[in-house]
Every structure is written in structure tokens, then in C-alpha cells.
Coordinates of C-alpha atoms in Angstrom, one line a residue:
M806 CA 81.8 100.5 96.8
P807 CA 85.3 99.9 95.5
E808 CA 85.6 96.9 93.4
N809 CA 88.4 94.6 92.2
R810 CA 90.0 94.6 89.0
P811 CA 89.3 92.1 86.3
D812 CA 91.5 89.1 86.1
T813 CA 94.7 89.8 83.8
H814 CA 97.6 87.5 82.5
L815 CA 100.7 88.8 83.2
T816 CA 104.3 88.2 82.2
N817 CA 106.8 90.2 84.4
T818 CA 110.6 90.4 85.1
T819 CA 111.8 91.5 88.7
I820 CA 114.6 93.9 89.0
G821 CA 115.7 93.8 92.6
R822 CA 116.2 97.5 93.6
R823 CA 118.1 98.4 90.3
G824 CA 119.6 96.7 87.4
F825 CA 123.0 97.8 86.6
L826 CA 123.3 99.0 83.0
G827 CA 125.7 96.3 82.0
G828 CA 123.0 93.6 83.1
A829 CA 120.3 95.1 80.8
T830 CA 120.8 92.3 78.2
L831 CA 120.6 89.6 80.9
V832 CA 117.3 91.2 82.0
S833 CA 115.8 91.1 78.5
A834 CA 116.9 87.7 77.7
A835 CA 115.6 86.3 81.1
A836 CA 112.3 88.1 80.5
L837 CA 111.7 86.3 77.2
L838 CA 112.0 82.9 79.4
G839 CA 109.6 84.3 81.9
T840 CA 111.9 84.1 84.9
D841 CA 112.6 86.5 87.7
V842 CA 116.1 88.2 87.8
V843 CA 117.8 90.2 90.3
P844 CA 120.9 91.6 88.7
G845 CA 121.4 94.5 91.1
H846 CA 119.4 97.2 92.8
A847 CA 116.8 99.5 91.2
A848 CA 118.6 102.5 92.7
E849 CA 121.4 102.1 90.0
R850 CA 118.8 102.7 87.3
T851 CA 117.5 106.0 88.9
H852 CA 118.5 109.5 89.5
S853 CA 117.3 109.2 93.1
I854 CA 114.9 106.9 95.1
A855 CA 114.8 109.2 98.2
G856 CA 111.2 109.7 99.4
T857 CA 109.8 107.1 97.2
T858 CA 108.5 103.5 98.0
L859 CA 111.7 102.3 96.1
E860 CA 113.7 103.5 99.1
Q861 CA 111.4 102.2 101.9
V862 CA 107.7 101.9 102.8
G863 CA 105.8 102.1 106.0
L864 CA 103.8 99.1 106.9
P865 CA 102.2 97.5 110.1
A866 CA 105.0 95.5 112.0
S867 CA 103.0 92.3 111.7
N868 CA 99.5 91.3 111.1
D869 CA 98.7 90.3 114.7
G870 CA 96.3 92.6 116.3
Y871 CA 96.6 96.4 116.4
Q872 CA 100.1 97.3 115.0
R873 CA 102.4 100.5 114.8
I874 CA 103.9 101.3 111.3
V875 CA 107.5 100.6 110.8
A876 CA 109.9 101.0 108.0
H877 CA 110.1 98.1 105.4
K878 CA 112.4 97.5 102.6
G879 CA 111.3 99.4 99.6
F880 CA 108.9 97.8 96.8
P881 CA 111.2 96.3 93.9
L882 CA 110.9 97.6 90.5
R883 CA 108.9 95.1 88.3
V884 CA 109.5 95.3 84.4
R885 CA 106.1 94.4 82.5
E886 CA 106.6 93.2 79.2
D887 CA 103.0 92.1 78.6
M888 CA 102.9 94.0 75.2
I889 CA 106.2 93.9 73.9
S890 CA 109.7 92.8 75.2
A891 CA 112.3 95.1 76.7
K892 CA 115.5 95.6 74.9
G893 CA 119.0 95.9 76.5
G894 CA 120.7 99.1 77.0
R895 CA 117.6 101.2 77.1
D896 CA 118.8 103.1 80.1
D897 CA 121.6 104.5 78.2
R898 CA 119.4 105.7 75.4
R899 CA 116.2 106.8 76.9
T900 CA 114.8 110.4 76.6
A901 CA 112.4 111.6 79.1
L902 CA 109.0 113.0 77.6
A903 CA 107.0 113.8 80.7
S904 CA 106.9 113.3 84.5
F905 CA 104.0 114.0 86.7
V906 CA 102.2 112.8 90.0
Q907 CA 98.9 111.4 90.3
V908 CA 97.1 111.7 93.7
T909 CA 93.4 110.3 94.0
D910 CA 90.6 109.8 96.5
L911 CA 91.7 112.4 98.9
H912 CA 88.3 112.5 100.6
V913 CA 88.9 115.7 102.5
T914 CA 86.0 115.2 104.9
D915 CA 83.8 117.3 107.4
V916 CA 83.4 114.4 109.7
Q917 CA 81.0 116.4 112.1
S918 CA 78.4 117.0 109.3
P919 CA 74.9 115.7 110.1
M920 CA 74.7 114.5 106.6
R921 CA 76.6 111.3 107.1
V922 CA 75.5 107.7 108.0
E923 CA 78.3 106.3 110.1
F924 CA 75.9 104.0 111.8
M925 CA 76.3 101.9 108.7
H926 CA 79.8 101.0 108.9
P927 CA 79.2 97.4 110.3
L928 CA 77.6 96.7 106.8
A929 CA 79.6 99.2 104.6
G930 CA 82.9 100.0 106.2
P931 CA 83.7 103.1 104.5
A932 CA 80.7 104.7 106.2
F933 CA 83.1 105.3 109.1
R934 CA 86.8 105.4 109.4
P935 CA 88.5 105.8 112.7
Q936 CA 91.3 108.2 111.0
E937 CA 88.7 110.5 109.4
P938 CA 89.2 113.6 111.4
L939 CA 92.9 113.6 110.6
G940 CA 92.3 113.6 106.8
P941 CA 93.1 117.3 106.1
L942 CA 96.4 117.0 108.0
G943 CA 97.3 113.9 106.0
T944 CA 96.5 115.4 102.8
A945 CA 98.9 118.2 103.7
S946 CA 101.5 115.8 104.5
L947 CA 101.3 114.4 100.9
V948 CA 101.7 117.8 99.5
R949 CA 104.8 118.2 101.5
R950 CA 106.2 115.0 100.1
I951 CA 105.6 116.0 96.6
N952 CA 107.2 119.4 97.0
S953 CA 110.3 117.6 98.5
L954 CA 110.8 115.4 95.5
P955 CA 113.3 116.6 92.8
G956 CA 111.5 115.0 90.1
G957 CA 110.8 111.6 88.6
P958 CA 113.2 108.9 90.0
F959 CA 114.1 107.2 86.8
T960 CA 114.5 110.2 84.5
G961 CA 115.3 113.2 86.8
R962 CA 112.7 115.3 85.0
K963 CA 111.1 117.8 87.2
F964 CA 107.3 117.1 87.5
D965 CA 105.4 118.8 84.9
M966 CA 102.2 118.8 87.1
V967 CA 100.0 116.8 89.6
V968 CA 96.7 115.6 88.7
S969 CA 94.0 114.7 91.3
T970 CA 91.7 112.1 89.8
G971 CA 88.5 112.7 91.8
D972 CA 86.8 112.4 95.2
N973 CA 88.6 115.4 96.3
T974 CA 86.0 115.9 98.8
D975 CA 83.9 113.3 100.7
N976 CA 80.5 114.5 100.7
H977 CA 80.5 117.5 98.3
E978 CA 80.2 120.1 101.0
T979 CA 81.2 123.7 100.6
I980 CA 83.4 123.6 103.5
E981 CA 85.2 120.4 102.2
L982 CA 85.8 122.2 98.9
E983 CA 87.2 125.1 100.6
W984 CA 89.7 122.8 102.8
Y985 CA 90.8 120.8 99.7
L986 CA 91.6 123.9 97.7
T987 CA 93.6 125.5 100.5
I988 CA 95.5 122.3 101.0
L989 CA 96.5 122.0 97.4
S990 CA 97.0 125.5 96.8
G991 CA 98.4 126.6 100.1
G992 CA 97.3 128.6 103.1
T993 CA 96.0 128.1 106.7
L994 CA 92.9 126.5 107.7
T995 CA 91.1 125.1 110.7
A996 CA 89.6 121.8 109.8
N997 CA 86.6 122.1 112.0
S998 CA 82.9 123.0 111.3
G999 CA 80.0 123.7 113.5
S1000 CA 81.0 124.5 117.2
K1001 CA 84.2 126.6 117.8
E1002 CA 84.4 125.3 121.3
R1003 CA 83.9 121.5 121.2
W1004 CA 84.1 118.6 118.8
E1005 CA 80.6 117.1 117.7
S1006 CA 81.0 113.9 115.9
V1007 CA 80.0 110.3 116.4
Q1008 CA 83.6 109.9 118.1
T1009 CA 82.4 112.2 121.0
F1010 CA 78.8 110.8 121.8
G1011 CA 80.1 107.8 123.7
D1012 CA 78.8 105.3 121.4
K1013 CA 80.7 101.9 121.4
L1014 CA 80.1 101.5 117.6
Y1015 CA 82.7 104.0 116.9
Y1016 CA 86.5 104.8 117.9
N1017 CA 86.1 107.3 120.9
P1018 CA 89.8 108.3 121.3
E1019 CA 89.4 110.6 124.3
S1020 CA 87.1 108.4 126.3
S1021 CA 87.9 105.5 128.5
I1022 CA 84.8 103.5 127.0
N1023 CA 85.9 100.1 125.9
D1024 CA 84.4 100.6 122.2
M1025 CA 84.8 98.1 119.5
Y1026 CA 87.9 99.9 118.4
K1027 CA 89.6 100.0 121.8
K1028 CA 88.9 96.4 122.1
A1029 CA 91.0 95.9 118.8
G1030 CA 93.9 97.8 120.4
Y1031 CA 93.4 101.4 119.4
P1032 CA 94.8 103.7 122.0
K1033 CA 93.2 106.2 124.4
V1034 CA 94.5 109.8 123.2
D1035 CA 94.0 112.6 125.4
R1036 CA 93.1 116.0 124.2
Y1037 CA 92.8 114.6 120.7
F1038 CA 90.2 116.8 119.3
E1039 CA 91.6 119.8 120.9
R1040 CA 94.7 119.4 118.9
I1041 CA 92.8 118.7 115.5
M1042 CA 90.9 121.9 116.1
R1043 CA 94.0 124.0 116.0
P1044 CA 94.8 125.9 112.9
F1045 CA 97.5 124.4 110.6
S1046 CA 99.2 125.5 107.4
S1047 CA 99.8 123.6 104.0
P1048 CA 102.5 124.9 101.6
G1049 CA 100.5 124.1 98.7
L1050 CA 101.7 122.3 95.7
Q1051 CA 104.7 124.1 94.0
I1052 CA 103.8 123.0 90.6
P1053 CA 100.6 123.3 88.6
W1054 CA 97.8 120.9 89.4
Y1055 CA 94.5 119.7 87.7
A1056 CA 91.3 118.4 89.1
V1057 CA 89.1 115.7 88.0
F1058 CA 85.5 115.1 89.0
G1059 CA 84.8 112.1 91.3
N1060 CA 81.3 110.7 92.4
H1061 CA 81.9 112.0 95.9
D1062 CA 82.4 115.5 94.5
D1063 CA 79.1 115.2 92.7
S1064 CA 76.7 113.6 94.9
V1065 CA 75.3 113.0 98.4
Q1066 CA 77.6 110.5 100.2
G1067 CA 78.9 109.6 96.6
T1068 CA 75.8 108.0 95.8
L1069 CA 72.5 110.0 95.6
P1070 CA 72.0 112.4 92.8
S1071 CA 73.7 115.9 93.0
D1072 CA 70.2 117.7 92.2
W1073 CA 68.3 115.5 94.7
G1074 CA 67.8 118.4 97.1
L1075 CA 65.5 116.8 99.6
L1076 CA 68.2 116.1 102.0
E1077 CA 69.9 119.5 101.8
A1078 CA 68.3 120.7 104.8
M1079 CA 70.0 117.8 106.8
Y1080 CA 73.5 119.2 105.7
T1081 CA 73.0 122.7 107.4
G1082 CA 70.6 121.4 110.2
D1083 CA 71.2 120.6 113.8
Q1084 CA 70.3 117.0 114.1
K1085 CA 72.9 114.4 113.5
L1086 CA 71.4 111.0 112.6
M1087 CA 72.8 108.2 114.7
G1088 CA 70.7 105.3 113.7
F1089 CA 67.1 104.2 114.1
A1090 CA 65.1 103.5 117.0
D1091 CA 63.9 100.2 115.5
E1092 CA 63.5 98.5 112.2
R1093 CA 60.0 100.0 111.5
D1094 CA 61.5 103.6 111.9
K1095 CA 64.4 102.6 109.6
Q1096 CA 61.9 101.5 107.1
A1097 CA 59.7 104.5 107.4
F1098 CA 62.9 106.7 106.9
L1099 CA 63.9 104.7 103.7
T1100 CA 60.6 104.9 102.3
A1101 CA 60.1 108.7 102.7
T1102 CA 63.5 109.1 101.0
K1103 CA 62.9 106.9 98.2
G1104 CA 59.5 108.5 97.5
G1105 CA 60.9 111.9 97.4
Q1106 CA 59.3 113.1 100.6
K1107 CA 61.0 115.6 102.9
V1108 CA 62.6 114.1 105.8
D1109 CA 62.0 115.6 109.2
L1110 CA 64.5 114.6 111.8
T1111 CA 63.2 116.8 114.5
N1112 CA 60.8 114.0 115.5
R1113 CA 63.0 111.9 117.7
A1114 CA 60.4 109.1 117.4
V1115 CA 61.5 108.5 113.8
S1116 CA 65.1 108.3 114.4
L1117 CA 68.0 108.3 116.9
T1118 CA 69.7 111.6 116.8
Q1119 CA 72.2 113.9 118.5
H1120 CA 72.0 117.8 118.5
V1121 CA 74.9 119.4 116.8
T1122 CA 75.8 123.1 116.0
P1123 CA 74.6 123.9 112.5
D1124 CA 76.9 125.4 110.0
A1125 CA 75.8 127.1 106.7
K1126 CA 79.0 126.3 105.0
R1127 CA 78.1 122.5 105.1
R1128 CA 75.7 123.1 102.2
P1129 CA 76.3 120.8 99.2
F1130 CA 77.9 122.5 96.2
T1131 CA 76.7 121.9 92.6
P1132 CA 79.0 120.9 89.7
A1133 CA 78.9 124.5 88.4
Q1134 CA 80.1 125.6 91.9
F1135 CA 82.8 123.1 91.9
I1136 CA 84.2 124.5 88.5
K1137 CA 83.9 128.1 89.6
A1138 CA 85.9 127.4 92.9
H1139 CA 88.7 126.1 90.9
L1140 CA 88.6 129.0 88.6
D1141 CA 88.5 131.4 91.5
N1142 CA 91.3 129.5 93.2
A1143 CA 94.0 129.6 90.4
P1144 CA 96.2 132.8 90.7
A1145 CA 96.5 135.1 87.7
G1146 CA 99.3 134.1 85.3
S1147 CA 99.2 130.4 86.5
P1148 CA 100.2 127.7 83.8
A1149 CA 97.2 125.8 84.9
P1150 CA 94.4 128.6 85.1
G1151 CA 91.1 127.0 86.7
H1152 CA 93.1 123.8 87.5
G1153 CA 92.1 122.7 83.9
F1154 CA 88.6 124.1 83.9
T1155 CA 87.9 127.2 81.8
Q1156 CA 85.1 129.9 81.8
N1157 CA 83.5 127.9 78.7
D1158 CA 83.4 124.9 81.0
L1159 CA 81.6 126.7 83.7
D1160 CA 79.1 128.2 81.1
A1161 CA 78.3 124.7 79.9
V1162 CA 78.7 123.0 83.2
R1163 CA 81.1 120.6 81.6
G1164 CA 83.6 118.8 83.8
Y1165 CA 86.0 117.5 81.0
Y1166 CA 88.9 119.2 79.2
T1167 CA 92.2 118.6 77.5
F1168 CA 95.6 120.1 78.7
Q1169 CA 99.4 119.8 77.7
I1170 CA 101.3 117.5 80.2
A1171 CA 104.5 118.2 78.1
P1172 CA 105.5 118.9 74.6
G1173 CA 104.0 116.3 72.4
V1174 CA 102.0 114.7 75.3
T1175 CA 98.3 115.8 75.8
G1176 CA 96.3 114.9 78.8
I1177 CA 92.4 114.2 78.5
S1178 CA 90.5 114.7 81.7
M1179 CA 87.1 112.9 81.6
D1180 CA 84.2 113.4 83.9
S1181 CA 82.9 109.8 84.6
T1182 CA 80.6 110.8 87.2
N1183 CA 76.8 110.1 86.4
R1184 CA 74.3 112.8 87.5
A1185 CA 71.8 110.2 87.9
G1186 CA 73.6 109.0 91.1
Y1187 CA 75.1 105.9 92.4
T1188 CA 78.8 105.2 93.0
N1189 CA 80.0 103.8 89.6
G1190 CA 80.2 105.9 86.5
S1191 CA 80.2 106.2 82.7
L1192 CA 80.5 108.9 80.1
D1193 CA 77.6 110.9 78.7
D1194 CA 77.0 111.0 75.0
V1195 CA 78.0 114.7 74.5
Q1196 CA 81.2 113.9 76.1
W1197 CA 81.7 110.7 74.2
K1198 CA 81.4 112.5 70.9
W1199 CA 83.8 115.2 72.1
L1200 CA 86.4 112.4 73.2
K1201 CA 86.4 110.8 69.9
Q1202 CA 87.0 114.2 68.1
V1203 CA 89.9 114.9 70.5
L1204 CA 91.5 111.4 69.9
R1205 CA 91.0 111.8 66.1
A1206 CA 92.4 115.3 65.8
G1207 CA 95.5 114.3 67.5
S1208 CA 96.1 111.1 65.5
S1209 CA 97.7 110.8 62.1
T1210 CA 97.1 107.0 62.2
Y1211 CA 94.1 105.2 63.6
Y1212 CA 92.1 102.0 63.1
D1213 CA 88.3 102.0 61.9
D1214 CA 85.9 99.7 63.2
F1215 CA 86.9 97.0 60.7
G1216 CA 90.5 97.1 61.8
V1217 CA 91.6 99.1 58.8
R1218 CA 94.5 101.3 59.3
R1219 CA 93.7 105.1 58.2
H1220 CA 95.7 108.2 57.9
H1221 CA 95.1 111.8 57.8
Q1222 CA 97.1 115.0 58.1
V1223 CA 97.3 116.0 61.5
S1224 CA 100.1 116.7 64.1
D1225 CA 100.5 113.4 66.2
Q1226 CA 100.2 113.7 69.9
M1227 CA 100.7 111.1 72.6
F1228 CA 97.7 110.7 74.9
I1229 CA 97.2 110.0 78.5
L1230 CA 93.6 109.7 79.8
F1231 CA 92.5 110.6 83.4
S1232 CA 89.2 109.9 85.1
H1233 CA 88.0 108.9 88.5
H1234 CA 86.4 105.7 87.5
T1235 CA 88.1 102.6 86.0
S1236 CA 87.1 100.6 83.1
W1237 CA 85.5 98.1 85.3
T1238 CA 83.6 100.5 87.3
M1239 CA 82.2 102.5 84.5
N1240 CA 79.1 100.4 84.3
N1241 CA 76.4 102.8 85.5
L1242 CA 74.6 103.6 82.3
I1243 CA 71.2 105.3 83.8
P1244 CA 70.6 108.3 81.8
P1245 CA 70.1 111.3 83.9
M1246 CA 67.6 114.1 83.2
D1247 CA 70.1 116.6 82.1
G1248 CA 70.0 116.3 78.3
T1249 CA 73.4 114.7 77.7
G1250 CA 71.8 111.6 76.1
K1251 CA 72.6 108.0 76.6
R1252 CA 75.6 106.7 78.5
H1253 CA 78.9 104.9 77.5
G1254 CA 80.6 102.4 79.7
G1255 CA 84.0 101.2 80.4
N1256 CA 84.0 98.4 77.8
Q1257 CA 83.1 100.8 75.0
L1258 CA 86.0 103.2 75.9
V1259 CA 88.3 100.3 76.2
N1260 CA 87.4 99.4 72.7
L1261 CA 87.6 103.0 71.5
L1262 CA 91.2 103.4 72.9
G1263 CA 92.4 100.4 71.2
H1264 CA 91.9 102.2 67.8
Y1265 CA 94.5 104.8 68.5
P1266 CA 98.2 103.8 68.8
N1267 CA 99.1 107.0 70.3
V1268 CA 97.1 106.2 73.5
L1269 CA 99.6 105.3 76.2
A1270 CA 97.6 105.0 79.3
W1271 CA 94.3 105.7 81.2
V1272 CA 95.1 106.7 84.9
N1273 CA 92.1 106.5 87.4
G1274 CA 91.2 106.1 91.0
H1275 CA 87.9 105.1 92.6
T1276 CA 88.7 101.5 93.8
H1277 CA 91.1 102.6 96.6
N1278 CA 93.4 99.7 95.5
N1279 CA 96.8 99.4 93.4
N1280 CA 95.9 97.9 90.0
I1281 CA 97.9 97.9 86.8
V1282 CA 95.9 96.4 83.9
A1283 CA 97.4 95.5 80.4
H1284 CA 95.0 96.2 77.5
R1285 CA 96.4 94.2 74.7
N1286 CA 95.7 93.8 71.0
F1287 CA 97.1 90.6 69.9
S1288 CA 97.4 91.7 66.2
D1289 CA 99.1 94.9 66.6
A1290 CA 101.4 95.7 69.6
R1291 CA 101.0 99.6 68.7
R1292 CA 97.3 99.3 69.7
C1293 CA 98.2 98.2 73.4
W1294 CA 97.9 100.5 76.3
W1295 CA 98.1 100.5 80.0
E1296 CA 95.3 101.2 82.7
I1297 CA 97.0 102.6 86.0
N1298 CA 94.7 102.6 88.9
T1299 CA 96.0 104.1 92.1
A1300 CA 95.0 103.5 95.9
S1301 CA 93.4 106.4 97.7
H1302 CA 94.8 108.8 100.2
V1303 CA 91.9 108.0 102.9
D1304 CA 92.4 104.2 103.2
F1305 CA 95.5 102.6 103.8
P1306 CA 98.2 102.6 102.2
Q1307 CA 97.5 106.2 101.5
M1308 CA 99.6 106.6 98.4
G1309 CA 100.2 108.8 95.4
R1310 CA 101.9 107.7 92.3
I1311 CA 104.8 109.2 90.1
L1312 CA 104.4 108.5 86.3
E1313 CA 107.3 109.1 83.9
V1314 CA 107.1 108.6 80.0
T1315 CA 110.2 108.0 78.2
D1316 CA 111.2 107.3 74.7
N1317 CA 113.7 104.4 74.6
H1318 CA 114.7 105.1 71.0
D1319 CA 114.5 101.4 70.1
G1320 CA 110.9 101.2 69.1
T1321 CA 109.5 101.1 72.6
I1322 CA 108.2 103.6 75.2
S1323 CA 108.4 103.0 78.8
L1324 CA 106.0 104.2 81.6
F1325 CA 107.6 104.3 84.9
A1326 CA 105.1 104.1 87.8
T1327 CA 106.4 104.7 91.2
L1328 CA 104.4 104.9 94.4
I1329 CA 104.9 107.6 97.1
E1330 CA 103.8 108.1 100.8
S1331 CA 103.2 111.2 102.7
D1332 CA 106.1 112.6 104.5
A1333 CA 104.7 112.0 108.0
P1334 CA 107.0 109.9 110.4
Y1335 CA 106.1 106.2 110.5
Q1336 CA 105.6 106.5 114.5
V1337 CA 105.2 109.4 116.9
D1338 CA 104.0 109.5 120.5
Y1339 CA 100.2 109.6 120.9
D1340 CA 100.6 113.1 122.6
T1341 CA 102.0 114.7 119.5
T1342 CA 100.8 118.1 118.9
T1343 CA 102.6 118.9 115.5
P1344 CA 100.7 118.6 112.1
E1345 CA 103.4 116.1 111.0
G1346 CA 102.8 113.9 114.1
L1347 CA 99.1 114.1 113.6
A1348 CA 99.5 112.9 110.0
S1349 CA 101.4 110.0 111.3
L1350 CA 98.5 109.0 113.5
Y1351 CA 96.2 109.4 110.3
R1352 CA 98.3 106.6 108.7
E1353 CA 98.6 104.3 111.7
F1354 CA 94.8 104.4 112.5
A1355 CA 93.9 103.7 108.8
A1356 CA 96.5 100.7 108.6
N1357 CA 94.6 99.3 111.5
D1358 CA 91.0 99.9 110.3
R1359 CA 89.0 96.7 111.2
H1360 CA 87.3 96.8 107.9
L1361 CA 90.5 96.7 105.9
G1362 CA 92.4 94.0 107.9
V1363 CA 95.9 93.3 106.9
I1364 CA 96.7 90.2 105.1
D1365 CA 100.3 89.9 105.9
H1366 CA 103.1 92.0 107.0
H1367 CA 103.8 93.2 103.4
G1368 CA 100.7 95.3 103.4
N1369 CA 97.0 94.9 103.1
R1370 CA 94.7 94.0 100.2
R1371 CA 94.6 97.6 98.8
M1372 CA 98.4 97.4 98.4
G1373 CA 97.9 95.4 95.2
K1374 CA 100.6 93.0 93.9
S1375 CA 104.1 93.8 93.3
T1376 CA 103.2 94.1 89.6
D1377 CA 100.8 96.9 90.6
Q1378 CA 103.3 98.8 92.6
N1379 CA 106.6 100.1 91.3
T1380 CA 106.7 99.1 87.6
E1381 CA 108.3 99.8 84.2
L1382 CA 105.5 99.4 81.7
L1383 CA 106.8 98.6 78.3
L1384 CA 104.8 99.8 75.0
A1385 CA 105.6 99.6 71.4
H1386 CA 106.5 103.2 70.1
P1387 CA 103.3 104.6 68.2
W1388 CA 105.2 105.7 65.4
A1389 CA 107.8 103.2 65.2

């Protein structure tokens, strides 16, 4: 389950929608006093804010009951000086070093799969989302948004790449993997499994526990204001096309790409027959049957759902493409997907990674800026993650090989002759959700948690940031070293594209030529319109409903008209993150 970030102590400056260049000194001076200053508009510091949340953002009209999405004023730019003070005039001096987009937690979902436990949603909200069938259409809409942007808003630099930081699929099914690869690389797909004539999910069986859009049943979602939508599933079952990302893109493993429901071990094959079977588990006849089911699965016994005395089931059309994929098959699918001559062959993975079933690698973001993709999933299962010992040793070697200066365990500064790189790390899990240290039976040794990794990264002044997902919230955390500003770095955690607010994030790295580095972090939405008629038939219109239904999910109640709890604070949204230059 997503977790909140740890407490942080922040010092920030607000720049309304863009500080005019002449006011930069005022901004810096005011920041030292810890005050909020609005010297102008953020647009004046940018090349273009069009298509970003600096321009506008779609939010519920209010927090009173079911709400449609309307355009609100864009989020302001917040200058964060937690590590080092900003210096005036940097807009005139800065040089763009890199510009890329992060998407995360796409959760491309086969909602008709028998291997789902939607009936658990009163206790665990993510078990069922009313917007789920529209997910592939919503993801394609995000791809269109990225393609439409000219580059980073603050530098104008064209995007070097896109990185998807895990949970690309929802239940590591082969058909979900095919859909996700088609959407990100381009092509036509029909986001339907099982029967080709009818939709077979919990939303079509007349159960009041779920949102039944086509039915007149007064289910718990309709009572909350969700609309009746005629011919809803007929429209979803139509083929649609995704243009695919027009720039290189890289993939990271998430726990939902590796395990049953993002929780049970990927090599736990006892439930595999349920994926491709014809019995959809809808709940339990009584508490005794529930306990019998849990005891059987926990004890490693094969579960037979053909006996309706054991559970409440619905018959569905089986589909062999629902079979779960293995980590090796995930890597191979990316290798097979990348076209010849692609600047990102295998979307980061190589044949050596496939041979070793290794889900981590390095890649060049831009000259002098290296990305490190980590695999934080734990083959032992459970939602949270950690790094295996083999990967841990590899990571230390990569950091050491790219750092002419580092600090040993005693805080002594060391030097050796190598070519310096700036590092940005990527993973699915955050530092505070990498706490699953159970060793799997795969020979990779002991596990290393988030606290260890935070400590390790503080040894290397050229580590700028760690970018991740998993929590489905926007969080930006300052990792300080009070004795040396060069040993500070940022952890940038971005909300999912399945739960509202359904955002990605642009990240730009700049050298300010004054002893500081700026990381600009700007949130983006999909290109779907904020409102459409409920009889819409276009992919863009259906993607709009994806956002609206997600924003009204009863499990993620909106706190106020500025957004919901997953939106984060303003200091987690559009920010300029200051760092000491590692070689100053």
C-alpha cells in the first residue's frame, strides 16, 4: 500500500507564476529571510508553460459530493533553498545539462482477469478503482501530451528521454505487458481480454459493491453521484491507437511488474491457474470459507475455485494471454520491442541483463549526466522493496567509477583519477518504502534498505537526485548534509497515472554558473479535455472520463478544491530545487 513520506523541514520561496529577471536579487534576499515573495509570473522565467501545470491544472470544481473537473489556475513555482541559497541573475547565466520526463505507476490493467480481488476494496481501496477499464486510453493520452511539448519549460531543451519508474502493469499479466508496450511504443490495440462479444468484470455482474456504469442499479458509487453511462463497455472494447513516445524511453521494474497483485512472490505458481481459468472470485460465501481459502493459499495448497461451496464466483471467458510473465520475460519483451537502431535499445535492458535476469542498468541521460536504474522489487514478495546484495555491490562500483571525489565511512574526502559524472538514480520504491528486507531464495544474498541507500548516496557529491514512484503521491524530500552542502541531494517522488491527479513530471538539470545546480521539477497532465459529455466515443473523451472518475474515487476523497491528498503540498509540485555544484 502507498505510504506517506517522512517529516521534513523546509525553507522555501514562492515565485508566483514567474519572477521577472530583474527581481532575482529580491527573490534571493527574501529567501534568506524565509519570506514568500511574488515578484512576477513564473512564465517570465520560462520558454513556454503551455501544456504544463504552470499554465493550468484540472481539479474538481469543489469538494462537495461528485464533481466534474474544471480548469484552475496553474500551480506556482516554488524555489526550494533547503540546501543552499539561490543567487540572483541565475536565469541569465544558466546552461541546460539535461531534460527528461518521468512517468510512473501507469498500472495498465486487465480488469476482467479472474486473478483480482476487487471485493477487498472496502478494506483496501486500490483493490477496485471505478476508472480502471479506461486506463489504457488514459495512458495513451499522457503519451500524446508528452509528444506535444517542445521540451523543458525552463530551459527549452528538447527532452532527452522518458523514464517509466515501475508498476507499468497492474498484475504482471502477459496481455497487460503487450498493451503497455504498444501504448508507449505506438500501435493499435483493443484493451479487452476474454470474450470478444461482451465485457465480463465486476462492473457488469450487478453487484452493488462496485460501480455499474451501464446499469440502473443504485450501487454505492451511484449513491455517491457517479453517472449512468449507456454503452460504456461497447465503446471501451473498440480498437484505438497510440502514437507512441517520439523520444527514447526507459523502463524500471515495479512490484506490480513482478508479483501477483503486486504482493505475492513472482515464482509462487499456485495461483497461476486462476489467471487463465474461467472462474472469477467475487467474494466468500461466509467467514468459514474465507478462512479455508486463506489457509489453503498460505499453506501452499492448490486452490480449486470450481467448487462454488468454497467461494462466490462468476463464470468468465478464459484467456491464455492472462498468464503471468516472469522477470526474464519482462526484460525480453522490452528487448524485442525496441526497433533496430534505437538510441535506447531494449529500453535500457541488454542481452546480458536477460541472461542474468538482472533488472538494473546505467544509461546516459545527456553528456556528463548518467542515469542509474535500480530494481527495488523483492522476489520474496510484498509491496515494499529493497536492493539485493549483488545489485548493492554493483551500485557502489558504478558510483565510485564515476566520482573523482567521494567521502569514506569516516567522512574523509578521497580522490582518484576518473572522469566525473553527475548521477540521477531511478527506482520504483522510495527511501521510506524500501524496508522489505526478507531474503528471497534466488541466491542474491541479503537485502539493503532505503536508509542504507540514503547514507551511501551522501558519500558522493555528484549524486543530484533519486527519482521514484510507488506511493501514488507527489513528494519532494531534501536529503541534507549539514557539514558539506556538496553532499546534499533531492528525492523526487511523483504521483501515479492511475489514481488522481494522474500526473507525470518534467525534470530539467541546469548549471547556474555560480556554484549552484538547479533541478526544475514541473508536473504535467494528460492531454484529455477536462470535461466531455458522457456519451463521448473518442479516445480523448474516454480518457477524460478516466480522470473524472478517478478524481471522485470514494477511497481517495478530495480534501479541498485545490486537489486531494495525493497532490502533495505546493513544495512537492512545481519547484526549482537548488544544490551546491558538486565540483565548485
